[in-house]
mmCIF file of C-alpha atoms in Angstrom:
data_model
loop_
_atom_site.group_PDB
_atom_site.id
_atom_site.type_symbol
_atom_site.label_atom_id
_atom_site.label_comp_id
_atom_site.label_asym_id
_atom_site.label_seq_id
_atom_site.Cartn_x
_atom_site.Cartn_y
_atom_site.Cartn_z
ATOM 1 C CA MET C 9 80.668 111.227 119.020
ATOM 2 C CA ALA C 10 76.996 110.391 119.469
ATOM 3 C CA GLN C 11 75.274 107.803 117.348
ATOM 4 C CA ASN C 12 72.513 109.055 115.054
ATOM 5 C CA GLU C 13 69.068 108.396 116.551
ATOM 6 C CA ASN C 14 67.553 106.947 113.363
ATOM 7 C CA VAL C 15 70.384 104.459 113.025
ATOM 8 C CA ALA C 16 70.117 103.697 116.742
ATOM 9 C CA ALA C 17 66.431 102.913 116.173
ATOM 10 C CA LEU C 18 67.444 100.400 113.511
ATOM 11 C CA GLY C 19 69.702 98.689 116.010
ATOM 12 C CA ALA C 20 66.867 98.650 118.545
ATOM 13 C CA ALA C 21 64.697 96.907 115.934
ATOM 14 C CA GLY C 22 67.281 94.123 115.669
ATOM 15 C CA VAL C 23 69.020 95.321 112.482
ATOM 16 C CA SER C 24 72.809 95.262 112.125
ATOM 17 C CA VAL C 25 73.952 98.132 109.909
ATOM 18 C CA TRP C 26 76.835 97.254 107.612
ATOM 19 C CA LEU C 27 78.536 99.563 105.126
ATOM 20 C CA ASP C 28 78.503 98.374 101.526
ATOM 21 C CA ASP C 29 81.830 99.933 100.607
ATOM 22 C CA LEU C 30 85.538 99.808 101.398
ATOM 23 C CA SER C 31 88.661 101.610 100.255
ATOM 24 C CA ARG C 32 92.114 102.279 101.657
ATOM 25 C CA ASP C 33 91.292 105.990 101.888
ATOM 26 C CA ARG C 34 88.236 105.178 103.974
ATOM 27 C CA ILE C 35 90.360 103.130 106.369
ATOM 28 C CA ASN C 36 93.405 105.422 106.572
ATOM 29 C CA SER C 37 91.437 108.664 106.902
ATOM 30 C CA GLY C 38 89.520 107.382 109.921
ATOM 31 C CA ASN C 39 86.223 107.594 108.030
ATOM 32 C CA LEU C 40 85.354 103.956 108.702
ATOM 33 C CA ALA C 41 85.994 104.409 112.412
ATOM 34 C CA GLU C 42 83.861 107.561 112.359
ATOM 35 C CA LEU C 43 80.946 105.721 110.714
ATOM 36 C CA ILE C 44 81.194 103.035 113.385
ATOM 37 C CA ALA C 45 80.947 105.709 116.075
ATOM 38 C CA THR C 46 78.291 107.990 114.571
ATOM 39 C CA ARG C 47 76.304 105.855 112.146
ATOM 40 C CA GLY C 48 76.165 102.567 114.012
ATOM 41 C CA VAL C 49 78.118 100.672 111.351
ATOM 42 C CA VAL C 50 78.999 97.225 112.702
ATOM 43 C CA GLY C 51 80.229 95.506 109.540
ATOM 44 C CA VAL C 52 81.544 96.016 106.007
ATOM 45 C CA THR C 53 80.800 94.252 102.739
ATOM 46 C CA THR C 54 82.900 94.346 99.591
ATOM 47 C CA ASN C 55 82.518 92.945 96.099
ATOM 48 C CA PRO C 56 84.505 93.123 92.856
ATOM 49 C CA THR C 57 82.681 96.286 91.752
ATOM 50 C CA ILE C 58 83.528 98.049 95.026
ATOM 51 C CA PHE C 59 87.215 97.140 94.720
ATOM 52 C CA GLN C 60 87.267 98.191 91.078
ATOM 53 C CA GLY C 61 85.895 101.583 92.096
ATOM 54 C CA ALA C 62 88.331 101.979 94.986
ATOM 55 C CA LEU C 63 91.433 101.176 92.972
ATOM 56 C CA SER C 64 90.431 103.413 90.061
ATOM 57 C CA LYS C 65 90.271 106.580 92.189
ATOM 58 C CA GLY C 66 93.103 108.628 93.665
ATOM 59 C CA HIS C 67 96.599 107.484 94.531
ATOM 60 C CA ALA C 68 96.176 105.477 97.752
ATOM 61 C CA TYR C 69 97.466 102.312 96.077
ATOM 62 C CA ASP C 70 100.287 103.765 93.951
ATOM 63 C CA ALA C 71 103.137 102.930 96.332
ATOM 64 C CA GLN C 72 101.961 99.362 96.839
ATOM 65 C CA VAL C 73 101.486 98.818 93.108
ATOM 66 C CA ALA C 74 105.022 100.070 92.507
ATOM 67 C CA ALA C 75 106.403 97.736 95.180
ATOM 68 C CA LEU C 76 104.498 94.786 93.730
ATOM 69 C CA ALA C 77 105.752 95.651 90.254
ATOM 70 C CA ALA C 78 109.322 95.617 91.569
ATOM 71 C CA GLN C 79 108.668 92.152 92.982
ATOM 72 C CA GLY C 80 107.459 90.935 89.582
ATOM 73 C CA ALA C 81 103.856 90.376 90.648
ATOM 74 C CA ASP C 82 101.260 89.827 87.928
ATOM 75 C CA ALA C 83 97.812 91.437 88.009
ATOM 76 C CA ASP C 84 96.090 88.513 89.757
ATOM 77 C CA ALA C 85 98.697 88.375 92.513
ATOM 78 C CA ALA C 86 98.672 92.155 92.923
ATOM 79 C CA ILE C 87 94.901 92.320 93.255
ATOM 80 C CA ARG C 88 94.935 89.450 95.731
ATOM 81 C CA THR C 89 97.510 91.251 97.890
ATOM 82 C CA ILE C 90 95.853 94.677 97.690
ATOM 83 C CA THR C 91 92.297 93.516 98.406
ATOM 84 C CA THR C 92 93.225 91.164 101.226
ATOM 85 C CA ASP C 93 95.351 93.906 102.817
ATOM 86 C CA ASP C 94 92.361 96.276 102.789
ATOM 87 C CA VAL C 95 90.021 93.656 104.195
ATOM 88 C CA ARG C 96 92.498 92.657 106.917
ATOM 89 C CA ALA C 97 92.869 96.324 107.933
ATOM 90 C CA ALA C 98 89.085 96.749 108.047
ATOM 91 C CA CYS C 99 88.815 93.592 110.170
ATOM 92 C CA ASP C 100 91.209 95.200 112.631
ATOM 93 C CA VAL C 101 89.156 98.422 112.732
ATOM 94 C CA LEU C 102 86.065 96.342 113.533
ATOM 95 C CA ALA C 103 87.786 93.975 115.982
ATOM 96 C CA THR C 104 86.273 95.672 119.041
ATOM 97 C CA VAL C 105 82.759 95.370 117.601
ATOM 98 C CA PHE C 106 83.461 91.713 116.860
ATOM 99 C CA GLU C 107 84.467 91.095 120.459
ATOM 100 C CA GLU C 108 81.597 93.105 121.959
ATOM 101 C CA THR C 109 78.974 91.238 119.904
ATOM 102 C CA GLY C 110 80.393 87.781 120.520
ATOM 103 C CA GLY C 111 81.341 87.372 116.872
ATOM 104 C CA VAL C 112 77.904 88.198 115.472
ATOM 105 C CA ASP C 113 78.973 91.541 113.992
ATOM 106 C CA GLY C 114 82.270 93.320 113.406
ATOM 107 C CA ARG C 115 82.489 91.351 110.162
ATOM 108 C CA VAL C 116 84.172 92.191 106.861
ATOM 109 C CA SER C 117 83.343 90.257 103.691
ATOM 110 C CA ILE C 118 85.599 89.451 100.752
ATOM 111 C CA GLU C 119 84.353 87.645 97.655
ATOM 112 C CA VAL C 120 85.892 84.751 95.796
ATOM 113 C CA ASP C 121 86.874 85.444 92.197
ATOM 114 C CA PRO C 122 83.507 85.818 90.386
ATOM 115 C CA ARG C 123 84.886 83.867 87.444
ATOM 116 C CA LEU C 124 84.634 80.787 89.684
ATOM 117 C CA ALA C 125 80.894 81.197 90.360
ATOM 118 C CA PHE C 126 80.037 78.023 88.457
ATOM 119 C CA ASP C 127 82.899 75.864 89.743
ATOM 120 C CA ALA C 128 82.330 74.457 93.233
ATOM 121 C CA GLU C 129 85.778 72.918 93.720
ATOM 122 C CA LYS C 130 87.729 76.024 92.704
ATOM 123 C CA THR C 131 85.403 78.255 94.750
ATOM 124 C CA THR C 132 86.015 76.096 97.817
ATOM 125 C CA ALA C 133 89.773 76.092 97.304
ATOM 126 C CA GLN C 134 89.949 79.852 96.912
ATOM 127 C CA ALA C 135 87.690 80.434 99.931
ATOM 128 C CA VAL C 136 90.101 78.429 102.085
ATOM 129 C CA GLU C 137 93.035 80.330 100.590
ATOM 130 C CA LEU C 138 91.484 83.755 101.264
ATOM 131 C CA TRP C 139 90.639 82.728 104.829
ATOM 132 C CA LYS C 140 94.281 81.856 105.441
ATOM 133 C CA ILE C 141 95.657 84.978 103.744
ATOM 134 C CA VAL C 142 93.471 87.479 105.625
ATOM 135 C CA ASP C 143 93.915 85.485 108.840
ATOM 136 C CA ARG C 144 91.275 87.260 110.907
ATOM 137 C CA PRO C 145 88.426 85.562 112.816
ATOM 138 C CA ASN C 146 85.948 88.299 111.843
ATOM 139 C CA LEU C 147 86.269 87.621 108.119
ATOM 140 C CA PHE C 148 83.369 86.440 105.959
ATOM 141 C CA ILE C 149 84.079 84.720 102.640
ATOM 142 C CA LYS C 150 81.447 85.650 100.058
ATOM 143 C CA ILE C 151 80.251 82.800 97.852
ATOM 144 C CA PRO C 152 77.591 83.312 95.145
ATOM 145 C CA ALA C 153 74.381 81.324 95.563
ATOM 146 C CA THR C 154 74.535 79.720 92.141
ATOM 147 C CA GLU C 155 73.573 76.054 91.959
ATOM 148 C CA GLU C 156 77.275 75.263 91.752
ATOM 149 C CA GLY C 157 77.905 77.550 94.714
ATOM 150 C CA LEU C 158 75.669 75.544 97.044
ATOM 151 C CA PRO C 159 78.040 72.585 97.544
ATOM 152 C CA ALA C 160 80.903 75.080 97.943
ATOM 153 C CA ILE C 161 78.984 76.791 100.757
ATOM 154 C CA THR C 162 78.581 73.461 102.538
ATOM 155 C CA ALA C 163 82.233 72.536 101.996
ATOM 156 C CA VAL C 164 83.578 75.869 103.241
ATOM 157 C CA ILE C 165 81.354 75.900 106.333
ATOM 158 C CA ALA C 166 82.502 72.316 106.978
ATOM 159 C CA GLU C 167 86.075 73.674 107.130
ATOM 160 C CA GLY C 168 85.041 75.912 110.021
ATOM 161 C CA ILE C 169 85.054 79.052 107.845
ATOM 162 C CA SER C 170 82.355 81.735 108.142
ATOM 163 C CA VAL C 171 80.474 82.498 104.920
ATOM 164 C CA ASN C 172 78.444 85.349 103.453
ATOM 165 C CA VAL C 173 76.269 83.798 100.750
ATOM 166 C CA THR C 174 75.700 86.424 98.065
ATOM 167 C CA LEU C 175 73.569 86.996 94.967
ATOM 168 C CA ILE C 176 70.361 85.419 96.314
ATOM 169 C CA PHE C 177 67.285 86.537 94.393
ATOM 170 C CA SER C 178 64.562 83.905 94.815
ATOM 171 C CA VAL C 179 62.963 82.418 97.896
ATOM 172 C CA ALA C 180 63.388 78.947 96.399
ATOM 173 C CA ARG C 181 67.160 79.434 96.108
ATOM 174 C CA TYR C 182 67.229 80.900 99.625
ATOM 175 C CA ARG C 183 65.742 77.670 101.000
ATOM 176 C CA SER C 184 68.585 75.776 99.327
ATOM 177 C CA VAL C 185 71.113 78.206 100.818
ATOM 178 C CA MET C 186 69.828 77.599 104.335
ATOM 179 C CA GLY C 187 69.990 73.868 103.709
ATOM 180 C CA ALA C 188 73.575 74.136 102.454
ATOM 181 C CA TYR C 189 74.524 76.069 105.596
ATOM 182 C CA LEU C 190 72.956 73.523 107.948
ATOM 183 C CA ASP C 191 74.607 70.672 106.041
ATOM 184 C CA GLY C 192 77.900 72.490 106.461
ATOM 185 C CA LEU C 193 77.387 72.832 110.210
ATOM 186 C CA ARG C 194 76.707 69.098 110.516
ATOM 187 C CA LYS C 195 79.897 68.294 108.619
ATOM 188 C CA ALA C 196 81.869 70.859 110.619
ATOM 189 C CA ARG C 197 80.697 69.214 113.825
ATOM 190 C CA THR C 198 81.739 65.797 112.538
ATOM 191 C CA ALA C 199 85.147 67.236 111.634
ATOM 192 C CA GLY C 200 85.594 68.481 115.180
ATOM 193 C CA HIS C 201 85.079 72.213 114.648
ATOM 194 C CA ASP C 202 83.496 74.340 117.372
ATOM 195 C CA LEU C 203 80.209 75.489 115.817
ATOM 196 C CA ALA C 204 80.073 78.568 118.031
ATOM 197 C CA TYR C 205 82.850 80.147 115.952
ATOM 198 C CA ILE C 206 81.129 79.594 112.598
ATOM 199 C CA HIS C 207 78.775 82.343 111.434
ATOM 200 C CA SER C 208 76.902 83.012 108.222
ATOM 201 C CA VAL C 209 74.621 85.531 106.552
ATOM 202 C CA ALA C 210 72.484 85.055 103.453
ATOM 203 C CA SER C 211 72.551 88.134 101.204
ATOM 204 C CA PHE C 212 69.172 88.639 99.569
ATOM 205 C CA PHE C 213 69.254 91.287 96.828
ATOM 206 C CA VAL C 214 66.387 93.771 96.865
ATOM 207 C CA SER C 215 66.514 96.780 94.516
ATOM 208 C CA ARG C 216 67.560 94.753 91.484
ATOM 209 C CA VAL C 217 64.320 92.771 91.778
ATOM 210 C CA ASP C 218 62.281 95.963 91.491
ATOM 211 C CA THR C 219 64.402 97.254 88.619
ATOM 212 C CA GLU C 220 63.872 94.102 86.541
ATOM 213 C CA ILE C 221 60.207 93.577 87.388
ATOM 214 C CA ASP C 222 59.285 97.257 86.989
ATOM 215 C CA LYS C 223 60.795 97.169 83.488
ATOM 216 C CA ARG C 224 58.581 94.208 82.614
ATOM 217 C CA LEU C 225 55.492 95.779 84.202
ATOM 218 C CA GLU C 226 56.006 98.922 82.123
ATOM 219 C CA ALA C 227 56.336 96.801 78.988
ATOM 220 C CA ILE C 228 52.987 95.161 79.800
ATOM 221 C CA GLY C 229 51.566 98.628 80.366
ATOM 222 C CA SER C 230 48.114 97.784 81.745
ATOM 223 C CA PRO C 231 46.765 99.748 84.729
ATOM 224 C CA GLU C 232 46.931 96.568 86.825
ATOM 225 C CA ALA C 233 50.570 96.021 85.886
ATOM 226 C CA LEU C 234 51.653 99.623 86.416
ATOM 227 C CA ALA C 235 50.012 99.683 89.848
ATOM 228 C CA LEU C 236 52.406 96.931 90.996
ATOM 229 C CA ARG C 237 55.616 98.868 90.350
ATOM 230 C CA GLY C 238 57.951 99.231 93.300
ATOM 231 C CA GLN C 239 56.377 96.447 95.340
ATOM 232 C CA ALA C 240 58.217 93.281 94.310
ATOM 233 C CA GLY C 241 61.573 93.874 96.009
ATOM 234 C CA VAL C 242 60.178 94.400 99.491
ATOM 235 C CA ALA C 243 57.595 91.631 99.055
ATOM 236 C CA ASN C 244 60.288 89.179 97.940
ATOM 237 C CA ALA C 245 62.469 89.995 100.956
ATOM 238 C CA ARG C 246 59.510 89.677 103.321
ATOM 239 C CA LEU C 247 58.729 86.237 101.933
ATOM 240 C CA ALA C 248 62.380 85.329 102.448
ATOM 241 C CA TYR C 249 62.186 86.439 106.078
ATOM 242 C CA ALA C 250 59.175 84.169 106.616
ATOM 243 C CA GLU C 251 61.332 81.287 105.330
ATOM 244 C CA TYR C 252 64.092 82.323 107.716
ATOM 245 C CA GLN C 253 61.645 82.245 110.621
ATOM 246 C CA ASP C 254 60.424 78.832 109.508
ATOM 247 C CA VAL C 255 63.940 77.377 109.651
ATOM 248 C CA PHE C 256 65.612 79.324 112.451
ATOM 249 C CA ASP C 257 62.996 81.020 114.579
ATOM 250 C CA GLY C 258 60.444 78.512 115.808
ATOM 251 C CA GLY C 259 58.718 77.621 112.553
ATOM 252 C CA ALA C 260 57.671 74.211 111.294
ATOM 253 C CA HIS C 261 61.184 73.361 110.071
ATOM 254 C CA THR C 262 63.192 74.687 113.023
ATOM 255 C CA SER C 263 63.964 71.273 114.547
ATOM 256 C CA THR C 264 67.125 70.726 112.464
ATOM 257 C CA TYR C 265 68.541 74.049 113.552
ATOM 258 C CA THR C 266 67.481 73.506 117.176
ATOM 259 C CA HIS C 267 69.558 70.320 117.238
ATOM 260 C CA LEU C 268 72.603 72.149 115.873
ATOM 261 C CA ALA C 269 72.012 75.140 118.138
ATOM 262 C CA ALA C 270 72.283 72.821 121.125
ATOM 263 C CA MET C 271 75.815 72.070 119.928
ATOM 264 C CA GLY C 272 76.676 75.766 119.560
ATOM 265 C CA GLY C 273 75.442 76.363 116.011
ATOM 266 C CA ASN C 274 74.480 79.938 115.057
ATOM 267 C CA ARG C 275 71.496 81.000 112.989
ATOM 268 C CA GLN C 276 72.212 82.205 109.465
ATOM 269 C CA ARG C 277 70.869 85.748 109.440
ATOM 270 C CA PRO C 278 69.174 87.272 106.390
ATOM 271 C CA LEU C 279 71.121 90.197 104.937
ATOM 272 C CA TRP C 280 69.383 92.754 102.732
ATOM 273 C CA ALA C 281 71.754 93.731 99.927
ATOM 274 C CA SER C 282 71.364 96.041 96.947
ATOM 275 C CA THR C 283 69.482 98.491 99.164
ATOM 276 C CA GLY C 284 70.312 101.671 97.288
ATOM 277 C CA VAL C 285 67.050 102.814 95.670
ATOM 278 C CA LYS C 286 67.433 103.104 91.889
ATOM 279 C CA ASN C 287 64.112 104.807 91.043
ATOM 280 C CA PRO C 288 63.923 108.473 92.142
ATOM 281 C CA ASP C 289 60.131 108.160 92.379
ATOM 282 C CA TYR C 290 60.517 105.853 95.396
ATOM 283 C CA SER C 291 61.565 106.725 98.938
ATOM 284 C CA ASP C 292 65.345 106.582 99.154
ATOM 285 C CA THR C 293 65.101 104.696 102.462
ATOM 286 C CA MET C 294 62.370 102.183 101.524
ATOM 287 C CA TYR C 295 64.658 99.143 101.496
ATOM 288 C CA VAL C 296 65.714 99.962 105.045
ATOM 289 C CA THR C 297 62.570 101.194 106.772
ATOM 290 C CA GLU C 298 60.311 98.568 105.155
ATOM 291 C CA LEU C 299 62.686 95.697 105.926
ATOM 292 C CA ALA C 300 63.583 96.373 109.567
ATOM 293 C CA ALA C 301 63.251 93.098 111.486
ATOM 294 C CA PRO C 302 64.971 91.212 114.305
ATOM 295 C CA ASN C 303 68.149 89.262 113.491
ATOM 296 C CA THR C 304 68.687 90.877 110.106
ATOM 297 C CA VAL C 305 71.578 92.738 108.498
ATOM 298 C CA ASN C 306 71.164 95.663 106.114
ATOM 299 C CA THR C 307 74.253 96.541 104.094
ATOM 300 C CA LEU C 308 73.973 100.110 102.848
ATOM 301 C CA PRO C 309 75.889 102.300 100.411
ATOM 302 C CA GLU C 310 76.986 105.453 102.236
ATOM 303 C CA LYS C 311 74.445 107.580 100.351
ATOM 304 C CA THR C 312 71.598 105.390 101.637
ATOM 305 C CA LEU C 313 73.081 105.310 105.134
ATOM 306 C CA GLU C 314 73.127 109.114 105.229
ATOM 307 C CA ALA C 315 69.543 109.254 103.931
ATOM 308 C CA VAL C 316 68.441 106.981 106.783
ATOM 309 C CA ALA C 317 70.342 109.105 109.297
ATOM 310 C CA ASP C 318 68.703 112.246 107.922
ATOM 311 C CA HIS C 319 65.072 111.240 107.449
ATOM 312 C CA GLY C 320 64.583 107.463 107.823
ATOM 313 C CA GLU C 321 61.471 106.670 109.857
ATOM 314 C CA ILE C 322 62.102 103.425 111.711
ATOM 315 C CA ARG C 323 58.904 101.871 113.080
ATOM 316 C CA GLY C 324 60.294 98.755 114.694
ATOM 317 C CA ASP C 325 59.660 95.349 113.129
ATOM 318 C CA ALA C 326 58.176 96.019 109.670
ATOM 319 C CA VAL C 327 58.444 92.458 108.390
ATOM 320 C CA SER C 328 57.093 89.817 110.795
ATOM 321 C CA GLY C 329 53.543 88.857 109.915
ATOM 322 C CA THR C 330 53.652 90.353 106.401
ATOM 323 C CA ALA C 331 54.135 87.133 104.407
ATOM 324 C CA ALA C 332 50.472 86.789 103.362
ATOM 325 C CA ALA C 333 50.358 90.336 102.005
ATOM 326 C CA ALA C 334 53.699 89.796 100.267
ATOM 327 C CA GLN C 335 52.386 86.637 98.626
ATOM 328 C CA GLU C 336 49.390 88.603 97.344
ATOM 329 C CA VAL C 337 51.799 90.929 95.543
ATOM 330 C CA PHE C 338 53.465 87.946 93.881
ATOM 331 C CA ASP C 339 50.118 86.413 92.948
ATOM 332 C CA LYS C 340 49.172 89.695 91.258
ATOM 333 C CA LEU C 341 52.500 89.837 89.440
ATOM 334 C CA THR C 342 51.910 86.360 88.066
ATOM 335 C CA ALA C 343 48.344 87.278 87.112
ATOM 336 C CA VAL C 344 49.464 90.234 84.966
ATOM 337 C CA GLY C 345 52.016 88.072 83.155
ATOM 338 C CA ILE C 346 55.315 88.338 85.021
ATOM 339 C CA ASP C 347 57.385 85.151 84.683
ATOM 340 C CA LEU C 348 59.036 85.185 88.109
ATOM 341 C CA ASP C 349 61.251 82.165 87.440
ATOM 342 C CA ASP C 350 62.676 83.940 84.407
ATOM 343 C CA VAL C 351 63.151 87.154 86.394
ATOM 344 C CA PHE C 352 65.249 85.402 89.012
ATOM 345 C CA ALA C 353 67.278 83.451 86.432
ATOM 346 C CA VAL C 354 68.083 86.675 84.560
ATOM 347 C CA LEU C 355 69.029 88.501 87.767
ATOM 348 C CA GLU C 356 71.423 85.751 88.858
ATOM 349 C CA ARG C 357 73.159 85.616 85.496
ATOM 350 C CA GLU C 358 73.400 89.412 85.307
ATOM 351 C CA GLY C 359 74.678 89.559 88.887
ATOM 352 C CA VAL C 360 77.520 87.163 88.154
ATOM 353 C CA ASP C 361 78.257 88.900 84.833
ATOM 354 C CA LYS C 362 78.455 92.311 86.493
ATOM 355 C CA PHE C 363 81.003 91.124 89.045
ATOM 356 C CA GLU C 364 82.978 89.271 86.370
ATOM 357 C CA LYS C 365 83.143 92.441 84.259
ATOM 358 C CA SER C 366 84.290 94.524 87.245
ATOM 359 C CA TRP C 367 86.954 91.942 88.051
ATOM 360 C CA GLU C 368 88.221 91.877 84.470
ATOM 361 C CA GLU C 369 88.354 95.691 84.421
ATOM 362 C CA LEU C 370 90.229 95.644 87.716
ATOM 363 C CA LEU C 371 92.763 93.119 86.408
ATOM 364 C CA SER C 372 93.262 95.078 83.180
ATOM 365 C CA ALA C 373 93.775 98.408 84.951
ATOM 366 C CA THR C 374 96.153 96.830 87.474
ATOM 367 C CA ALA C 375 98.165 95.161 84.716
ATOM 368 C CA GLN C 376 98.586 98.560 83.062
ATOM 369 C CA GLU C 377 99.666 100.169 86.322
ATOM 370 C CA LEU C 378 102.154 97.381 87.013
ATOM 371 C CA SER C 379 103.595 97.817 83.534
ATOM 372 C CA ALA C 380 103.849 101.586 83.950
ATOM 373 C CA ALA C 381 105.626 101.044 87.271
ATOM 374 C CA GLY C 382 108.172 98.812 85.621
ATOM 375 C CA GLY C 383 106.691 95.408 86.370
ATOM 376 C CA ASN C 384 105.554 92.587 84.111
#
């Protein structure tokens, strides 16, 4: 099976294509393996909403739920077993990619319980627990980039565990995330861990920024405000990439990383998340084609991945050197009355709330299924 040329062009531009979805059907049917072969997929991300969707459809989990019910498992234990089984299986499907890329790709992410997003100690403890349960070297533990999540990121990296930092919306928070990662590498080195085996990505959310800011621009309603719709998400990500280059790619603040790199430390790659385009007036591939850049990851819903394969125009590096223009967009947003600090605070809170709601729905539905199967 030949790889699609548009997706191959993304790879040539330095972008790792990850699928933002996982289900047991996708694994067992061979669909995930097919996407690896034909669509250049080299990683998988999950979140509570994805698992909630997977477990609510079809009957792929019925037998396991019945077995868990017979064992007396409660909803929390059942969900833990089911989700870690899926992630472990996906890790095995991607094991060859992991080996071929020296551990850079072939990764599968699983998120800590979103209800722990504001508790660093419990987040750290569960991250260590999930790492042990899945027991695969190509696992990423997803930790939200809340203020409370930052020390958890450092602590988990210090344990020698690879981390996908999620729910990043602002460049200011992204700087803190990179700092937490580097602090973790220093502590991991002190603890005797081999830094070469520790990897990390920083998941910067894109479409949700446009959705929130566009809503506010339309409320303002002036011609100047309306002309800025659909620009903030890409501009925000491009500013984030400039920060990445500053810390990891020869910028003014690269010296800390250079020191750790000499001891085997890996760069923390930017990952573009929330890349499904919500507004039908915009190009359905804009968060892929406009954010292609070296050493980045783009995690795509399958619908967006197929759109890229069909008509995505990849023009190489679309990000390097765009920071000044991106800052102009933000200056204009501020000038028309957009409170960017408030935007990012709202997006973080809503992001955590959305995952909490999905998790609660998942627990409730699983509890009902366990009860129907004769469990607790």
